[in-house]
N, C-alpha and C. Protein backbone atom coordinates (compact mmCIF):
# COMPACT_ATOMS: atom_id res chain seq x y z
N MET A 1 -7.31 47.42 59.82
CA MET A 1 -7.99 47.79 58.61
C MET A 1 -7.29 47.21 57.38
N PHE A 2 -5.96 47.24 57.40
CA PHE A 2 -5.19 46.69 56.30
C PHE A 2 -5.50 45.20 56.11
N TRP A 3 -5.57 44.46 57.21
CA TRP A 3 -5.84 43.02 57.13
C TRP A 3 -7.23 42.74 56.59
N LEU A 4 -8.15 43.61 56.92
CA LEU A 4 -9.53 43.45 56.43
C LEU A 4 -9.58 43.66 54.91
N ALA A 5 -8.89 44.67 54.45
CA ALA A 5 -8.84 44.93 53.01
C ALA A 5 -8.12 43.80 52.29
N LEU A 6 -7.05 43.31 52.87
CA LEU A 6 -6.31 42.19 52.27
C LEU A 6 -7.18 40.94 52.21
N ALA A 7 -7.93 40.67 53.27
CA ALA A 7 -8.83 39.51 53.28
C ALA A 7 -9.92 39.66 52.21
N ALA A 8 -10.42 40.87 52.05
CA ALA A 8 -11.45 41.13 51.03
C ALA A 8 -10.89 40.89 49.63
N VAL A 9 -9.67 41.35 49.38
CA VAL A 9 -9.04 41.16 48.07
C VAL A 9 -8.82 39.67 47.81
N ILE A 10 -8.38 38.94 48.81
CA ILE A 10 -8.16 37.50 48.65
C ILE A 10 -9.47 36.77 48.37
N ILE A 11 -10.52 37.12 49.07
CA ILE A 11 -11.83 36.48 48.86
C ILE A 11 -12.37 36.80 47.48
N VAL A 12 -12.32 38.06 47.09
CA VAL A 12 -12.82 38.45 45.76
C VAL A 12 -11.99 37.78 44.67
N SER A 13 -10.67 37.70 44.84
CA SER A 13 -9.81 37.03 43.85
C SER A 13 -10.16 35.55 43.73
N ALA A 14 -10.36 34.90 44.86
CA ALA A 14 -10.72 33.48 44.85
C ALA A 14 -12.05 33.26 44.15
N LEU A 15 -13.01 34.14 44.43
CA LEU A 15 -14.32 34.02 43.76
C LEU A 15 -14.21 34.28 42.27
N ALA A 16 -13.36 35.22 41.88
CA ALA A 16 -13.17 35.52 40.45
C ALA A 16 -12.54 34.33 39.74
N ILE A 17 -11.55 33.70 40.39
CA ILE A 17 -10.91 32.52 39.79
C ILE A 17 -11.92 31.38 39.67
N TYR A 18 -12.71 31.17 40.69
CA TYR A 18 -13.73 30.12 40.66
C TYR A 18 -14.76 30.40 39.55
N ALA A 19 -15.18 31.66 39.42
CA ALA A 19 -16.13 32.03 38.36
C ALA A 19 -15.53 31.78 36.99
N ALA A 20 -14.25 32.09 36.82
CA ALA A 20 -13.59 31.86 35.53
C ALA A 20 -13.53 30.37 35.22
N LEU A 21 -13.27 29.55 36.24
CA LEU A 21 -13.26 28.10 36.03
C LEU A 21 -14.64 27.61 35.61
N LEU A 22 -15.68 28.11 36.25
CA LEU A 22 -17.05 27.70 35.89
C LEU A 22 -17.41 28.13 34.48
N VAL A 23 -17.02 29.33 34.09
CA VAL A 23 -17.28 29.80 32.73
C VAL A 23 -16.54 28.93 31.72
N GLY A 24 -15.31 28.56 32.05
CA GLY A 24 -14.55 27.67 31.17
C GLY A 24 -15.22 26.32 31.01
N ARG A 25 -15.71 25.76 32.09
CA ARG A 25 -16.43 24.48 32.02
C ARG A 25 -17.70 24.61 31.18
N LEU A 26 -18.41 25.70 31.40
CA LEU A 26 -19.65 25.94 30.65
C LEU A 26 -19.37 26.03 29.15
N MET A 27 -18.34 26.74 28.79
CA MET A 27 -17.98 26.86 27.37
C MET A 27 -17.60 25.50 26.80
N GLY A 28 -16.89 24.70 27.58
CA GLY A 28 -16.54 23.35 27.14
C GLY A 28 -17.77 22.48 26.95
N GLN A 29 -18.71 22.56 27.88
CA GLN A 29 -19.95 21.79 27.77
C GLN A 29 -20.75 22.22 26.55
N ARG A 30 -20.81 23.52 26.32
CA ARG A 30 -21.54 24.01 25.14
C ARG A 30 -20.92 23.50 23.85
N LYS A 31 -19.61 23.44 23.82
CA LYS A 31 -18.91 22.92 22.65
C LYS A 31 -19.23 21.45 22.43
N VAL A 32 -19.22 20.67 23.52
CA VAL A 32 -19.54 19.25 23.43
C VAL A 32 -20.98 19.05 22.96
N ILE A 33 -21.90 19.83 23.51
CA ILE A 33 -23.31 19.73 23.13
C ILE A 33 -23.49 20.10 21.66
N LYS A 34 -22.85 21.17 21.24
CA LYS A 34 -22.96 21.61 19.84
C LYS A 34 -22.45 20.53 18.90
N SER A 35 -21.35 19.92 19.28
CA SER A 35 -20.77 18.84 18.47
C SER A 35 -21.71 17.64 18.42
N ALA A 36 -22.30 17.28 19.55
CA ALA A 36 -23.23 16.15 19.60
C ALA A 36 -24.48 16.41 18.77
N VAL A 37 -25.00 17.63 18.83
CA VAL A 37 -26.18 17.99 18.05
C VAL A 37 -25.84 17.93 16.55
N ALA A 38 -24.67 18.44 16.18
CA ALA A 38 -24.27 18.41 14.77
C ALA A 38 -24.14 16.97 14.28
N LYS A 39 -23.55 16.10 15.09
CA LYS A 39 -23.40 14.69 14.71
C LYS A 39 -24.77 14.02 14.58
N ARG A 40 -25.66 14.30 15.53
CA ARG A 40 -27.01 13.72 15.49
C ARG A 40 -27.75 14.21 14.24
N ASN A 41 -27.67 15.50 13.96
CA ASN A 41 -28.33 16.04 12.77
C ASN A 41 -27.77 15.41 11.49
N GLU A 42 -26.46 15.21 11.45
CA GLU A 42 -25.84 14.59 10.29
C GLU A 42 -26.39 13.17 10.09
N ASN A 43 -26.52 12.41 11.18
CA ASN A 43 -27.08 11.06 11.10
C ASN A 43 -28.53 11.09 10.64
N LEU A 44 -29.31 12.03 11.17
CA LEU A 44 -30.71 12.15 10.77
C LEU A 44 -30.83 12.50 9.30
N VAL A 45 -30.01 13.43 8.83
CA VAL A 45 -30.05 13.83 7.42
C VAL A 45 -29.64 12.66 6.52
N THR A 46 -28.66 11.90 6.95
CA THR A 46 -28.25 10.72 6.18
C THR A 46 -29.42 9.74 6.06
N ASP A 47 -30.14 9.52 7.15
CA ASP A 47 -31.30 8.63 7.13
C ASP A 47 -32.41 9.19 6.24
N ILE A 48 -32.65 10.48 6.31
CA ILE A 48 -33.68 11.13 5.47
C ILE A 48 -33.33 10.95 4.00
N ARG A 49 -32.08 11.19 3.66
CA ARG A 49 -31.66 11.06 2.26
C ARG A 49 -31.82 9.62 1.78
N TYR A 50 -31.46 8.66 2.63
CA TYR A 50 -31.56 7.25 2.27
C TYR A 50 -33.03 6.86 2.01
N ILE A 51 -33.91 7.28 2.90
CA ILE A 51 -35.34 6.95 2.75
C ILE A 51 -35.91 7.64 1.52
N ALA A 52 -35.53 8.89 1.28
CA ALA A 52 -36.02 9.61 0.11
C ALA A 52 -35.61 8.89 -1.18
N LYS A 53 -34.36 8.45 -1.23
CA LYS A 53 -33.89 7.70 -2.41
C LYS A 53 -34.63 6.37 -2.54
N ALA A 54 -34.87 5.71 -1.43
CA ALA A 54 -35.60 4.44 -1.46
C ALA A 54 -37.02 4.65 -1.98
N MET A 55 -37.64 5.76 -1.61
CA MET A 55 -38.99 6.06 -2.12
C MET A 55 -38.94 6.29 -3.63
N GLN A 56 -37.93 7.00 -4.09
CA GLN A 56 -37.80 7.28 -5.52
C GLN A 56 -37.57 6.00 -6.32
N GLU A 57 -36.82 5.08 -5.74
CA GLU A 57 -36.50 3.83 -6.42
C GLU A 57 -37.53 2.74 -6.16
N ASP A 58 -38.61 3.09 -5.50
CA ASP A 58 -39.71 2.18 -5.21
C ASP A 58 -39.28 1.00 -4.32
N ARG A 59 -38.28 1.25 -3.47
CA ARG A 59 -37.86 0.25 -2.49
C ARG A 59 -38.56 0.45 -1.16
N CYS A 60 -39.30 1.54 -1.05
CA CYS A 60 -40.00 1.89 0.18
C CYS A 60 -41.34 2.49 -0.22
N GLY A 61 -42.41 2.02 0.40
CA GLY A 61 -43.73 2.56 0.10
C GLY A 61 -43.84 4.02 0.48
N LEU A 62 -44.69 4.74 -0.21
CA LEU A 62 -44.83 6.17 0.06
C LEU A 62 -45.30 6.44 1.49
N SER A 63 -46.30 5.70 1.94
CA SER A 63 -46.81 5.94 3.29
C SER A 63 -45.74 5.69 4.35
N GLU A 64 -45.07 4.57 4.22
CA GLU A 64 -44.02 4.26 5.19
C GLU A 64 -42.91 5.31 5.13
N GLY A 65 -42.53 5.70 3.93
CA GLY A 65 -41.48 6.69 3.76
C GLY A 65 -41.83 8.04 4.35
N VAL A 66 -43.06 8.51 4.10
CA VAL A 66 -43.42 9.83 4.64
C VAL A 66 -43.54 9.80 6.16
N ILE A 67 -43.98 8.69 6.72
CA ILE A 67 -44.04 8.59 8.19
C ILE A 67 -42.63 8.68 8.77
N ARG A 68 -41.72 7.93 8.18
CA ARG A 68 -40.34 7.94 8.69
C ARG A 68 -39.67 9.30 8.48
N ILE A 69 -39.80 9.84 7.28
CA ILE A 69 -39.16 11.12 6.97
C ILE A 69 -39.74 12.24 7.82
N SER A 70 -41.04 12.27 7.98
CA SER A 70 -41.67 13.33 8.78
C SER A 70 -41.14 13.32 10.21
N ASN A 71 -41.07 12.15 10.79
CA ASN A 71 -40.57 12.06 12.17
C ASN A 71 -39.09 12.44 12.27
N LEU A 72 -38.31 12.10 11.26
CA LEU A 72 -36.90 12.47 11.27
C LEU A 72 -36.72 13.98 11.09
N LEU A 73 -37.52 14.58 10.20
CA LEU A 73 -37.45 16.03 10.01
C LEU A 73 -37.81 16.77 11.31
N ILE A 74 -38.84 16.29 11.97
CA ILE A 74 -39.28 16.92 13.22
C ILE A 74 -38.20 16.79 14.29
N ALA A 75 -37.42 15.71 14.24
CA ALA A 75 -36.38 15.47 15.24
C ALA A 75 -35.13 16.33 15.03
N LEU A 76 -34.97 16.90 13.84
CA LEU A 76 -33.79 17.74 13.58
C LEU A 76 -33.78 18.95 14.50
N GLN A 77 -32.59 19.28 14.99
CA GLN A 77 -32.43 20.47 15.84
C GLN A 77 -31.72 21.53 15.01
N THR A 78 -32.44 22.61 14.72
CA THR A 78 -31.90 23.68 13.89
C THR A 78 -31.84 24.98 14.68
N PRO A 79 -30.94 25.88 14.30
CA PRO A 79 -30.83 27.16 15.03
C PRO A 79 -32.13 27.96 15.04
N GLN A 80 -32.83 27.97 13.91
CA GLN A 80 -34.13 28.62 13.88
C GLN A 80 -35.19 27.57 13.52
N LEU A 81 -36.38 27.81 14.01
CA LEU A 81 -37.48 26.87 13.79
C LEU A 81 -37.82 26.80 12.30
N ILE A 82 -37.90 25.59 11.78
CA ILE A 82 -38.24 25.38 10.37
C ILE A 82 -39.60 24.73 10.30
N ASP A 83 -40.47 25.28 9.49
CA ASP A 83 -41.80 24.71 9.28
C ASP A 83 -41.70 23.68 8.16
N TRP A 84 -41.40 22.44 8.56
CA TRP A 84 -41.20 21.38 7.57
C TRP A 84 -42.47 21.11 6.78
N ALA A 85 -43.62 21.25 7.41
CA ALA A 85 -44.89 21.00 6.72
C ALA A 85 -45.11 22.01 5.60
N GLN A 86 -44.61 23.20 5.76
CA GLN A 86 -44.74 24.21 4.70
C GLN A 86 -43.72 23.95 3.60
N ARG A 87 -42.54 23.49 3.99
CA ARG A 87 -41.48 23.24 3.02
C ARG A 87 -41.77 22.00 2.18
N TYR A 88 -42.39 20.97 2.80
CA TYR A 88 -42.71 19.71 2.11
C TYR A 88 -44.19 19.39 2.34
N PRO A 89 -45.09 20.15 1.73
CA PRO A 89 -46.52 20.03 2.03
C PRO A 89 -47.13 18.68 1.66
N SER A 90 -46.73 18.10 0.55
CA SER A 90 -47.32 16.83 0.13
C SER A 90 -46.92 15.69 1.05
N ILE A 91 -45.67 15.69 1.48
CA ILE A 91 -45.21 14.66 2.41
C ILE A 91 -46.01 14.74 3.70
N PHE A 92 -46.19 15.95 4.22
CA PHE A 92 -46.91 16.09 5.49
C PHE A 92 -48.42 15.91 5.31
N GLN A 93 -48.93 16.17 4.11
CA GLN A 93 -50.35 15.91 3.87
C GLN A 93 -50.62 14.41 3.94
N LEU A 94 -49.78 13.61 3.28
CA LEU A 94 -49.95 12.15 3.36
C LEU A 94 -49.66 11.66 4.78
N TYR A 95 -48.66 12.21 5.41
CA TYR A 95 -48.34 11.84 6.79
C TYR A 95 -49.56 12.05 7.70
N ASN A 96 -50.20 13.20 7.59
CA ASN A 96 -51.37 13.49 8.42
C ASN A 96 -52.54 12.57 8.09
N ALA A 97 -52.60 12.10 6.85
CA ALA A 97 -53.70 11.21 6.45
C ALA A 97 -53.50 9.79 6.98
N VAL A 98 -52.25 9.36 7.14
CA VAL A 98 -52.01 7.96 7.50
C VAL A 98 -51.43 7.76 8.91
N LYS A 99 -51.05 8.82 9.58
CA LYS A 99 -50.35 8.65 10.87
C LYS A 99 -51.21 7.99 11.94
N GLU A 100 -52.52 8.12 11.85
CA GLU A 100 -53.40 7.54 12.87
C GLU A 100 -53.87 6.12 12.53
N LEU A 101 -53.53 5.66 11.33
CA LEU A 101 -53.95 4.31 10.95
C LEU A 101 -53.18 3.29 11.79
N PRO A 102 -53.87 2.29 12.31
CA PRO A 102 -53.18 1.29 13.13
C PRO A 102 -52.20 0.46 12.30
N THR A 103 -51.15 -0.01 12.96
CA THR A 103 -50.14 -0.82 12.28
C THR A 103 -49.87 -2.09 13.10
N HIS A 104 -49.16 -2.98 12.49
CA HIS A 104 -48.71 -4.22 13.11
C HIS A 104 -49.86 -4.99 13.77
N GLU A 105 -49.74 -5.30 15.04
CA GLU A 105 -50.73 -6.13 15.73
C GLU A 105 -52.10 -5.45 15.77
N ALA A 106 -52.11 -4.14 16.00
CA ALA A 106 -53.39 -3.43 16.07
C ALA A 106 -54.13 -3.52 14.74
N ARG A 107 -53.39 -3.46 13.64
CA ARG A 107 -54.00 -3.57 12.31
C ARG A 107 -54.53 -4.99 12.10
N ASN A 108 -53.76 -5.97 12.52
CA ASN A 108 -54.17 -7.37 12.34
C ASN A 108 -55.42 -7.72 13.14
N LYS A 109 -55.67 -7.00 14.21
CA LYS A 109 -56.85 -7.27 15.03
C LYS A 109 -58.13 -6.68 14.43
N LEU A 110 -57.98 -5.78 13.45
CA LEU A 110 -59.15 -5.17 12.82
C LEU A 110 -59.86 -6.17 11.93
N PRO A 111 -61.17 -6.00 11.77
CA PRO A 111 -61.90 -6.84 10.82
C PRO A 111 -61.37 -6.61 9.39
N LEU A 112 -61.45 -7.64 8.57
CA LEU A 112 -60.91 -7.58 7.21
C LEU A 112 -61.47 -6.40 6.42
N GLN A 113 -62.76 -6.17 6.53
CA GLN A 113 -63.38 -5.08 5.76
C GLN A 113 -62.83 -3.72 6.18
N GLN A 114 -62.61 -3.53 7.47
CA GLN A 114 -62.08 -2.26 7.94
C GLN A 114 -60.63 -2.08 7.45
N ARG A 115 -59.84 -3.15 7.46
CA ARG A 115 -58.47 -3.07 6.94
C ARG A 115 -58.48 -2.72 5.46
N MET A 116 -59.41 -3.33 4.73
CA MET A 116 -59.50 -3.06 3.29
C MET A 116 -59.89 -1.60 3.05
N ARG A 117 -60.81 -1.08 3.85
CA ARG A 117 -61.21 0.33 3.71
C ARG A 117 -60.02 1.26 4.00
N GLN A 118 -59.28 0.94 5.03
CA GLN A 118 -58.11 1.75 5.35
C GLN A 118 -57.04 1.68 4.27
N ASP A 119 -56.84 0.48 3.72
CA ASP A 119 -55.89 0.33 2.62
C ASP A 119 -56.32 1.15 1.41
N LEU A 120 -57.61 1.12 1.10
CA LEU A 120 -58.12 1.89 -0.02
C LEU A 120 -57.94 3.39 0.22
N GLN A 121 -58.22 3.83 1.43
CA GLN A 121 -58.05 5.24 1.80
C GLN A 121 -56.58 5.65 1.64
N ARG A 122 -55.68 4.83 2.16
CA ARG A 122 -54.24 5.10 2.07
C ARG A 122 -53.76 5.12 0.63
N GLU A 123 -54.19 4.13 -0.16
CA GLU A 123 -53.77 4.06 -1.56
C GLU A 123 -54.31 5.22 -2.37
N THR A 124 -55.52 5.65 -2.07
CA THR A 124 -56.11 6.80 -2.76
C THR A 124 -55.30 8.06 -2.48
N GLU A 125 -54.94 8.27 -1.22
CA GLU A 125 -54.12 9.42 -0.84
C GLU A 125 -52.74 9.34 -1.52
N GLU A 126 -52.16 8.16 -1.52
CA GLU A 126 -50.84 7.98 -2.13
C GLU A 126 -50.89 8.32 -3.63
N LYS A 127 -51.88 7.81 -4.32
CA LYS A 127 -52.00 8.05 -5.76
C LYS A 127 -52.18 9.54 -6.06
N ALA A 128 -53.00 10.21 -5.24
CA ALA A 128 -53.28 11.63 -5.47
C ALA A 128 -52.03 12.49 -5.26
N LEU A 129 -51.15 12.06 -4.37
CA LEU A 129 -49.99 12.88 -4.01
C LEU A 129 -48.66 12.32 -4.52
N GLU A 130 -48.70 11.21 -5.22
CA GLU A 130 -47.47 10.51 -5.59
C GLU A 130 -46.48 11.41 -6.33
N LYS A 131 -46.91 12.12 -7.34
CA LYS A 131 -46.00 12.95 -8.14
C LYS A 131 -45.33 14.02 -7.28
N GLN A 132 -46.13 14.71 -6.47
CA GLN A 132 -45.59 15.79 -5.63
C GLN A 132 -44.65 15.22 -4.55
N ILE A 133 -45.03 14.08 -3.99
CA ILE A 133 -44.17 13.47 -2.96
C ILE A 133 -42.83 13.07 -3.54
N LEU A 134 -42.84 12.49 -4.73
CA LEU A 134 -41.57 12.08 -5.36
C LEU A 134 -40.71 13.29 -5.70
N GLU A 135 -41.34 14.42 -6.07
CA GLU A 135 -40.58 15.65 -6.32
C GLU A 135 -39.95 16.15 -5.01
N GLU A 136 -40.73 16.10 -3.92
CA GLU A 136 -40.20 16.52 -2.63
C GLU A 136 -39.12 15.54 -2.15
N ALA A 137 -39.28 14.26 -2.47
CA ALA A 137 -38.27 13.27 -2.11
C ALA A 137 -36.97 13.55 -2.86
N GLU A 138 -37.07 14.03 -4.08
CA GLU A 138 -35.88 14.41 -4.85
C GLU A 138 -35.13 15.52 -4.14
N ALA A 139 -35.86 16.51 -3.64
CA ALA A 139 -35.22 17.61 -2.89
C ALA A 139 -34.62 17.08 -1.58
N LEU A 140 -35.32 16.19 -0.91
CA LEU A 140 -34.82 15.63 0.35
C LEU A 140 -33.59 14.75 0.13
N ALA A 141 -33.50 14.13 -1.03
CA ALA A 141 -32.34 13.28 -1.33
C ALA A 141 -31.07 14.13 -1.45
N GLN A 142 -31.25 15.44 -1.63
CA GLN A 142 -30.12 16.36 -1.73
C GLN A 142 -29.90 17.16 -0.46
N LEU A 143 -30.69 16.90 0.58
CA LEU A 143 -30.63 17.65 1.83
C LEU A 143 -29.24 17.54 2.46
N SER A 144 -28.79 18.64 3.05
CA SER A 144 -27.47 18.67 3.68
C SER A 144 -27.61 19.21 5.10
N ALA A 145 -26.95 18.58 6.03
CA ALA A 145 -27.02 19.03 7.42
C ALA A 145 -26.40 20.40 7.58
N SER A 146 -25.40 20.71 6.78
CA SER A 146 -24.75 22.01 6.89
C SER A 146 -25.64 23.14 6.37
N ALA A 147 -26.65 22.80 5.56
CA ALA A 147 -27.55 23.82 5.00
C ALA A 147 -28.71 24.13 5.93
N LEU A 148 -28.79 23.43 7.05
CA LEU A 148 -29.89 23.68 7.98
C LEU A 148 -29.58 24.95 8.69
């Protein structure tokens, strides 16, 4: 009976040590993942700020800027879900208006009149939202990854 109890203690101790090792590894992995997410978010925020400043300085078109910024905002990983469309409504309004328009080769394959109609539609949306988008770009130019 003594040997059976001793064997049970040895087995339980070995399993406890193994469980502690696994928990230690898990905590290490979580730390690595958290660090990687923070670094990725910092890079995304840096890109968002750069594009927002480029839009303000007229180095980047509004449509191109909102497409890029919208996708970068959506890619951010935050502890709680953020409704970026509510926070930056004008940017996402223009994004939704132009995101389905064909680009590059697909645009070049369209008939000239259809391209001109799409350009007019895009420019009309840009003009209507330009002031609000530039105000939102000002806020985005100050965005901080630590404030997420």
